[in-house]
GROMACS .gro file of N, CA and C in nm:
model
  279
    1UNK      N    1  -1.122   1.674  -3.046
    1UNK     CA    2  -1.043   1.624  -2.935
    1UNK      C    3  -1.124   1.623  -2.807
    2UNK      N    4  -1.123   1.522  -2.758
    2UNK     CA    5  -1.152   1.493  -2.631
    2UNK      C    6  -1.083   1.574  -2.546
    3UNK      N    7  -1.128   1.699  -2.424
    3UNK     CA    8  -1.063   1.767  -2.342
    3UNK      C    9  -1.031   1.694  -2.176
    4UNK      N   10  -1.172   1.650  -2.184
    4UNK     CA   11  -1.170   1.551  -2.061
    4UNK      C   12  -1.153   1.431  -2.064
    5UNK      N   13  -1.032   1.319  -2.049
    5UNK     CA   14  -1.024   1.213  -2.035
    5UNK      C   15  -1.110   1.175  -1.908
    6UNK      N   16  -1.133   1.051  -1.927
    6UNK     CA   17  -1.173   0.970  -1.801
    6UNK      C   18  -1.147   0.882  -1.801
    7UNK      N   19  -1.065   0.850  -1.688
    7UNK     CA   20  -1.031   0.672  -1.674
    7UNK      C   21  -1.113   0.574  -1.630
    8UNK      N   22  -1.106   0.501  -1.718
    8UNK     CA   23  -1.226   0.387  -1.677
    8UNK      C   24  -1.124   0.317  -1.590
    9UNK      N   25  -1.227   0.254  -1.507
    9UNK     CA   26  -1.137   0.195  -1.371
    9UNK      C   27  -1.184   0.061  -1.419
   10UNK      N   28  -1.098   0.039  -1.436
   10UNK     CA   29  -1.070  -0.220  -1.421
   10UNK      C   30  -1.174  -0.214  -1.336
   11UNK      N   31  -1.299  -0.284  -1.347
   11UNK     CA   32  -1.344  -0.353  -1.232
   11UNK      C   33  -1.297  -0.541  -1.204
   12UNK      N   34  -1.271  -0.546  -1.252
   12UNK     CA   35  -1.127  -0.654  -1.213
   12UNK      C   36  -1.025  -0.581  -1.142
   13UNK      N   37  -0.976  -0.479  -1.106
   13UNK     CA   38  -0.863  -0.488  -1.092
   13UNK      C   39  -0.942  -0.385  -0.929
   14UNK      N   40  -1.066  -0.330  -0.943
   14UNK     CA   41  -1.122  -0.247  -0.811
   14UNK      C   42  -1.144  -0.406  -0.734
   15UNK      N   43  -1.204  -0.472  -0.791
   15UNK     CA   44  -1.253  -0.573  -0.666
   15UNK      C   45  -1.138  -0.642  -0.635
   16UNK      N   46  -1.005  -0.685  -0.679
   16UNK     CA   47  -0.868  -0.722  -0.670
   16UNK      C   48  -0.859  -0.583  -0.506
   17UNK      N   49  -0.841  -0.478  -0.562
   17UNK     CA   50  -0.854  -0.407  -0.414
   17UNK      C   51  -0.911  -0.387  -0.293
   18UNK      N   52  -1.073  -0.441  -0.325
   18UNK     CA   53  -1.107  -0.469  -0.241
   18UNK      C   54  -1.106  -0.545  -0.166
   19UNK      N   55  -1.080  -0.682  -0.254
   19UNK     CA   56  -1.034  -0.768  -0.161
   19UNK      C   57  -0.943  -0.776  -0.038
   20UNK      N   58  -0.790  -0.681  -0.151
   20UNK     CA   59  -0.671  -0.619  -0.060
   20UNK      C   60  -0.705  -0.600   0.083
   21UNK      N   61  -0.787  -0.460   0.061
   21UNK     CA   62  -0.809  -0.400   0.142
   21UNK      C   63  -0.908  -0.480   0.241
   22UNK      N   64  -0.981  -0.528   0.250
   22UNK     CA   65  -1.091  -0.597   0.340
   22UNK      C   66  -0.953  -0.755   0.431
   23UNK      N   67  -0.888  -0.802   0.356
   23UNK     CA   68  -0.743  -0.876   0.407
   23UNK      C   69  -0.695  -0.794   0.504
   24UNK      N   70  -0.677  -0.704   0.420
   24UNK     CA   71  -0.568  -0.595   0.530
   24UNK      C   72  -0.651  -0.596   0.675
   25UNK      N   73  -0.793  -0.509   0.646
   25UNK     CA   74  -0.841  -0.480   0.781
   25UNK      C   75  -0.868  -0.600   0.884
   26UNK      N   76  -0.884  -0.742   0.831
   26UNK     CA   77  -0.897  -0.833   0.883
   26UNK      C   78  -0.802  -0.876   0.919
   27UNK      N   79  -0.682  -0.905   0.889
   27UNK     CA   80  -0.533  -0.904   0.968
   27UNK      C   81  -0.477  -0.853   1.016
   28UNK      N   82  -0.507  -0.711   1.045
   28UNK     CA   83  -0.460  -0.603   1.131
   28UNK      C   84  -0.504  -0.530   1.198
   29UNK      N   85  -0.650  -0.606   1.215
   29UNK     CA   86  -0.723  -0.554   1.307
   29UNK      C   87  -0.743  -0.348   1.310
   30UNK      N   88  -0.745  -0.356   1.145
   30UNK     CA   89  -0.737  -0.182   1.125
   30UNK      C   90  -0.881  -0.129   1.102
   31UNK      N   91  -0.972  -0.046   1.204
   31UNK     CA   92  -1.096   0.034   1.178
   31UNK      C   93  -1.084   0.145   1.156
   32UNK      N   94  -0.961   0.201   1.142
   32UNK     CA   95  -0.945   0.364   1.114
   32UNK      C   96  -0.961   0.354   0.975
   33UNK      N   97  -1.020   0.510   0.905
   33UNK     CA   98  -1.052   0.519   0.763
   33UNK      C   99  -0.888   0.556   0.740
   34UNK      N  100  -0.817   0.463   0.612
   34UNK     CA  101  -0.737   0.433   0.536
   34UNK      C  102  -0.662   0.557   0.441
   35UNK      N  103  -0.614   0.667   0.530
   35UNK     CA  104  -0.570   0.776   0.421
   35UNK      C  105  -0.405   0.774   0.432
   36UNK      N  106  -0.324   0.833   0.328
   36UNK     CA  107  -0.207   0.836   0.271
   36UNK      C  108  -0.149   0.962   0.321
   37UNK      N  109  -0.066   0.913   0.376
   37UNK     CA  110   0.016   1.011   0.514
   37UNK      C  111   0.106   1.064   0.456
   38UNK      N  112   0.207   0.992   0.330
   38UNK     CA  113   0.321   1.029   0.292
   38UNK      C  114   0.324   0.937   0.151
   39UNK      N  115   0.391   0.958   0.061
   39UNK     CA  116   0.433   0.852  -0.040
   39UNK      C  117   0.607   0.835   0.002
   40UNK      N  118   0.608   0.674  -0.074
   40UNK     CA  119   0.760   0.704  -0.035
   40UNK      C  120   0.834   0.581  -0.139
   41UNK      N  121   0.936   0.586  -0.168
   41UNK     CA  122   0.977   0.480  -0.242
   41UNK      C  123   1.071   0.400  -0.194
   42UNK      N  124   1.056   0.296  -0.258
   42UNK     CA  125   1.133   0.168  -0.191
   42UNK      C  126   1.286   0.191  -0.223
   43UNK      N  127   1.381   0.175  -0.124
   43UNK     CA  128   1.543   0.179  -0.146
   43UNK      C  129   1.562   0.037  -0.214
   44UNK      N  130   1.571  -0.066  -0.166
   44UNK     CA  131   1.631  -0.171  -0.203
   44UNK      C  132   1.511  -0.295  -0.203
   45UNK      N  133   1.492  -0.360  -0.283
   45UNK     CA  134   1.420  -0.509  -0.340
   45UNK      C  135   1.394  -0.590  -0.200
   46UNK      N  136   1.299  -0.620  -0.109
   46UNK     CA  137   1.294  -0.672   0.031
   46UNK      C  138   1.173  -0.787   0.000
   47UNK      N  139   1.257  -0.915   0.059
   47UNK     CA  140   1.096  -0.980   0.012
   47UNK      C  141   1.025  -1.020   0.147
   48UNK      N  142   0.894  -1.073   0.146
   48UNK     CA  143   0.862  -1.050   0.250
   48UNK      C  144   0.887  -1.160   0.353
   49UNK      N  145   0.875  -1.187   0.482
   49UNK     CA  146   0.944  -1.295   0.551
   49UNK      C  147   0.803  -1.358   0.622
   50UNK      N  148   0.687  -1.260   0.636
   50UNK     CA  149   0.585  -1.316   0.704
   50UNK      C  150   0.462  -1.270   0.588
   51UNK      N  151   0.360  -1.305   0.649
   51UNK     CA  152   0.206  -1.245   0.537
   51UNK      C  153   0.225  -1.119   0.574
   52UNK      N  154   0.216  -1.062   0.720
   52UNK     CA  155   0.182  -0.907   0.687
   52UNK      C  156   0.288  -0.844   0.665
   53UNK      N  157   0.430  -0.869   0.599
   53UNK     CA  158   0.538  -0.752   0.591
   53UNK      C  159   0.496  -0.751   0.416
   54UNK      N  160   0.527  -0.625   0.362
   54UNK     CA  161   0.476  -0.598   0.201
   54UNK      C  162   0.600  -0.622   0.141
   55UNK      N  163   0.612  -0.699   0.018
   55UNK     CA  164   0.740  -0.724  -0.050
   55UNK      C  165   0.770  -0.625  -0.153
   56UNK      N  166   0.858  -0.554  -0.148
   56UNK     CA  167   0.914  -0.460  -0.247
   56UNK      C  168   1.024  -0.460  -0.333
   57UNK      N  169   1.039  -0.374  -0.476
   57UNK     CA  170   1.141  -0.398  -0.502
   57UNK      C  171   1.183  -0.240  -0.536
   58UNK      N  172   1.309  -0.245  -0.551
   58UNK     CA  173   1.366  -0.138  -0.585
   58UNK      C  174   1.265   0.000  -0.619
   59UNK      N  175   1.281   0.117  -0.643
   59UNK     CA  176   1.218   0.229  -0.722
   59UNK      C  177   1.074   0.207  -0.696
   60UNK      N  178   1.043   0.088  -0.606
   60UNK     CA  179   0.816   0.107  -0.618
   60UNK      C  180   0.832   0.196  -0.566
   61UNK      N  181   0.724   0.239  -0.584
   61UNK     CA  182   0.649   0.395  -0.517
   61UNK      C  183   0.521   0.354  -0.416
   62UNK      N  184   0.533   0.412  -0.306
   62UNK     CA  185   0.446   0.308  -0.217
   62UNK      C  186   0.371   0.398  -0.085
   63UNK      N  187   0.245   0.369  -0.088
   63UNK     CA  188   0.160   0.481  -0.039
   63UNK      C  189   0.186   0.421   0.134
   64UNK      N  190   0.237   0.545   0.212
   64UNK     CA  191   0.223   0.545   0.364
   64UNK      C  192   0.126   0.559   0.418
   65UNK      N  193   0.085   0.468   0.464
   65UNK     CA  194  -0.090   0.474   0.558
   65UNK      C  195  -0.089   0.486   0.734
   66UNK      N  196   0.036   0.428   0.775
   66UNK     CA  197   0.024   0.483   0.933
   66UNK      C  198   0.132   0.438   0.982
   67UNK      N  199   0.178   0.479   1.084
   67UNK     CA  200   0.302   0.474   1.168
   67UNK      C  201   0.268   0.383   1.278
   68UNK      N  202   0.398   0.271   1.275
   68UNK     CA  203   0.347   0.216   1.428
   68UNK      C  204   0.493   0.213   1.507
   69UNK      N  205   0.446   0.162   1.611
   69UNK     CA  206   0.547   0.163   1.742
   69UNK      C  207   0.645   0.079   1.667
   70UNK      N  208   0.806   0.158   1.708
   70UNK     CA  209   0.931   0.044   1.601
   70UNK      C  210   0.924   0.135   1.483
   71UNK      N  211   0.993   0.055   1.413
   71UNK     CA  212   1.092   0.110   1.281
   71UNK      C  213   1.042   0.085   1.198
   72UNK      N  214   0.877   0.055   1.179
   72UNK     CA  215   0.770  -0.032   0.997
   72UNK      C  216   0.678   0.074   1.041
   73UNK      N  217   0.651   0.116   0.910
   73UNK     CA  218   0.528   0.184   0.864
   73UNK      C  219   0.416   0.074   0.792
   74UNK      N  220   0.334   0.078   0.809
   74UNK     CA  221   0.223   0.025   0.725
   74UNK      C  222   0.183   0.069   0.616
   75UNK      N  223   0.214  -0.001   0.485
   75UNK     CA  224   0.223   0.115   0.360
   75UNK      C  225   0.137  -0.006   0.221
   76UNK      N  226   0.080   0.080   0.153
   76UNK     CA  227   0.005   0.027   0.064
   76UNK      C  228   0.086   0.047  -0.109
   77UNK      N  229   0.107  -0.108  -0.176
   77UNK     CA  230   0.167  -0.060  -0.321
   77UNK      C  231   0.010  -0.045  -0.413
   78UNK      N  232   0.094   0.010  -0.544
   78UNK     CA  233   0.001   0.007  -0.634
   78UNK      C  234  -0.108  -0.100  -0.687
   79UNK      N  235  -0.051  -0.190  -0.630
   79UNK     CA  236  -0.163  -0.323  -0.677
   79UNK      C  237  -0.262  -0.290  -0.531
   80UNK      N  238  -0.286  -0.254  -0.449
   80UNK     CA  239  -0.342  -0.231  -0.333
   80UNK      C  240  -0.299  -0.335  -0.180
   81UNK      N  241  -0.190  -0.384  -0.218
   81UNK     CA  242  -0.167  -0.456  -0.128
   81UNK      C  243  -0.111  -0.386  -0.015
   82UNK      N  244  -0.113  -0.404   0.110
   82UNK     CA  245  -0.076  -0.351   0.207
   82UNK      C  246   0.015  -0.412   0.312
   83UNK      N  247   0.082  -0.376   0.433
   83UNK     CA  248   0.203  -0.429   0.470
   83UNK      C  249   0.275  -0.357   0.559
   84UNK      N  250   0.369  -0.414   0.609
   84UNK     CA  251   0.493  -0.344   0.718
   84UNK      C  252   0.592  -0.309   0.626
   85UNK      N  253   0.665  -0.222   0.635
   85UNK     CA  254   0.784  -0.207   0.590
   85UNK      C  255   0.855  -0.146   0.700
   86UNK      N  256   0.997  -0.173   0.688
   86UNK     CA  257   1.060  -0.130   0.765
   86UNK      C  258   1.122   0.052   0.695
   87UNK      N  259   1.128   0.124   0.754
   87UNK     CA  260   1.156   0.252   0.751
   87UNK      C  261   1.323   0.324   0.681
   88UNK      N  262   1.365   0.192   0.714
   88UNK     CA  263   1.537   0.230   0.677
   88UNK      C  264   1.543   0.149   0.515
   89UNK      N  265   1.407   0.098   0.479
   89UNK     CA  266   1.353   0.063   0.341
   89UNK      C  267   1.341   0.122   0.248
   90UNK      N  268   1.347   0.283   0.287
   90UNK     CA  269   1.203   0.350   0.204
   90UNK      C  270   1.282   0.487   0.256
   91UNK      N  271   1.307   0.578   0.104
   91UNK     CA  272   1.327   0.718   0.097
   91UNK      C  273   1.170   0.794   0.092
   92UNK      N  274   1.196   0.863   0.194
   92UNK     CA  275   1.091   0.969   0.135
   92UNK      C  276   1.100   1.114   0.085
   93UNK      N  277   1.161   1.190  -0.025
   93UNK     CA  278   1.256   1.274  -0.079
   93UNK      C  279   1.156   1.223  -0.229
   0.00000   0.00000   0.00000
């Protein structure tokens, strides 16, 4: 038996993030290094109305990256996409 797994990481699916992520910083004008403040999950299915709000649905689980002025957090899903959400969106519990 294998004791140590290791996950091989998609490199399809890392450069899919990088891309994400290099979008993100270029539309939001973001130079701060990118760390996860909180996790939190989505209340209710929201789709998105502009490019930078993140579309969610029910139960995602969705990484908090920074707080801004107003009621949206800037939060990253599992595919690496990143986004506004609004706060009255999203349990964090």
């Amino acid at each position: 038996r294998n004791i140590f797994k290791v996950k091989k990481s998609n490199p399809e699916k890392s450069k899919k993030m990088e891309k994400e992520e290099k979008f993100f910083r270029e539309t939001f004008m973001y130079d701060k290094e990118i760390n996860v403040i909180n996790t939190a999950t989505a209340e209710c299915s929201v789709p998105s109305k502009r490019r930078v709000d993140l579309p969610v649905t029910a139960g995602e689980q969705l990484d908090v990256i920074d707080v801004t002025e107003g009621n949206a957090v800037i939060c990253r899903n599992l595919e690496g996409r990143f986004g506004y959400v609004l706060v009255e969106h999203l349990n964090f519990r």
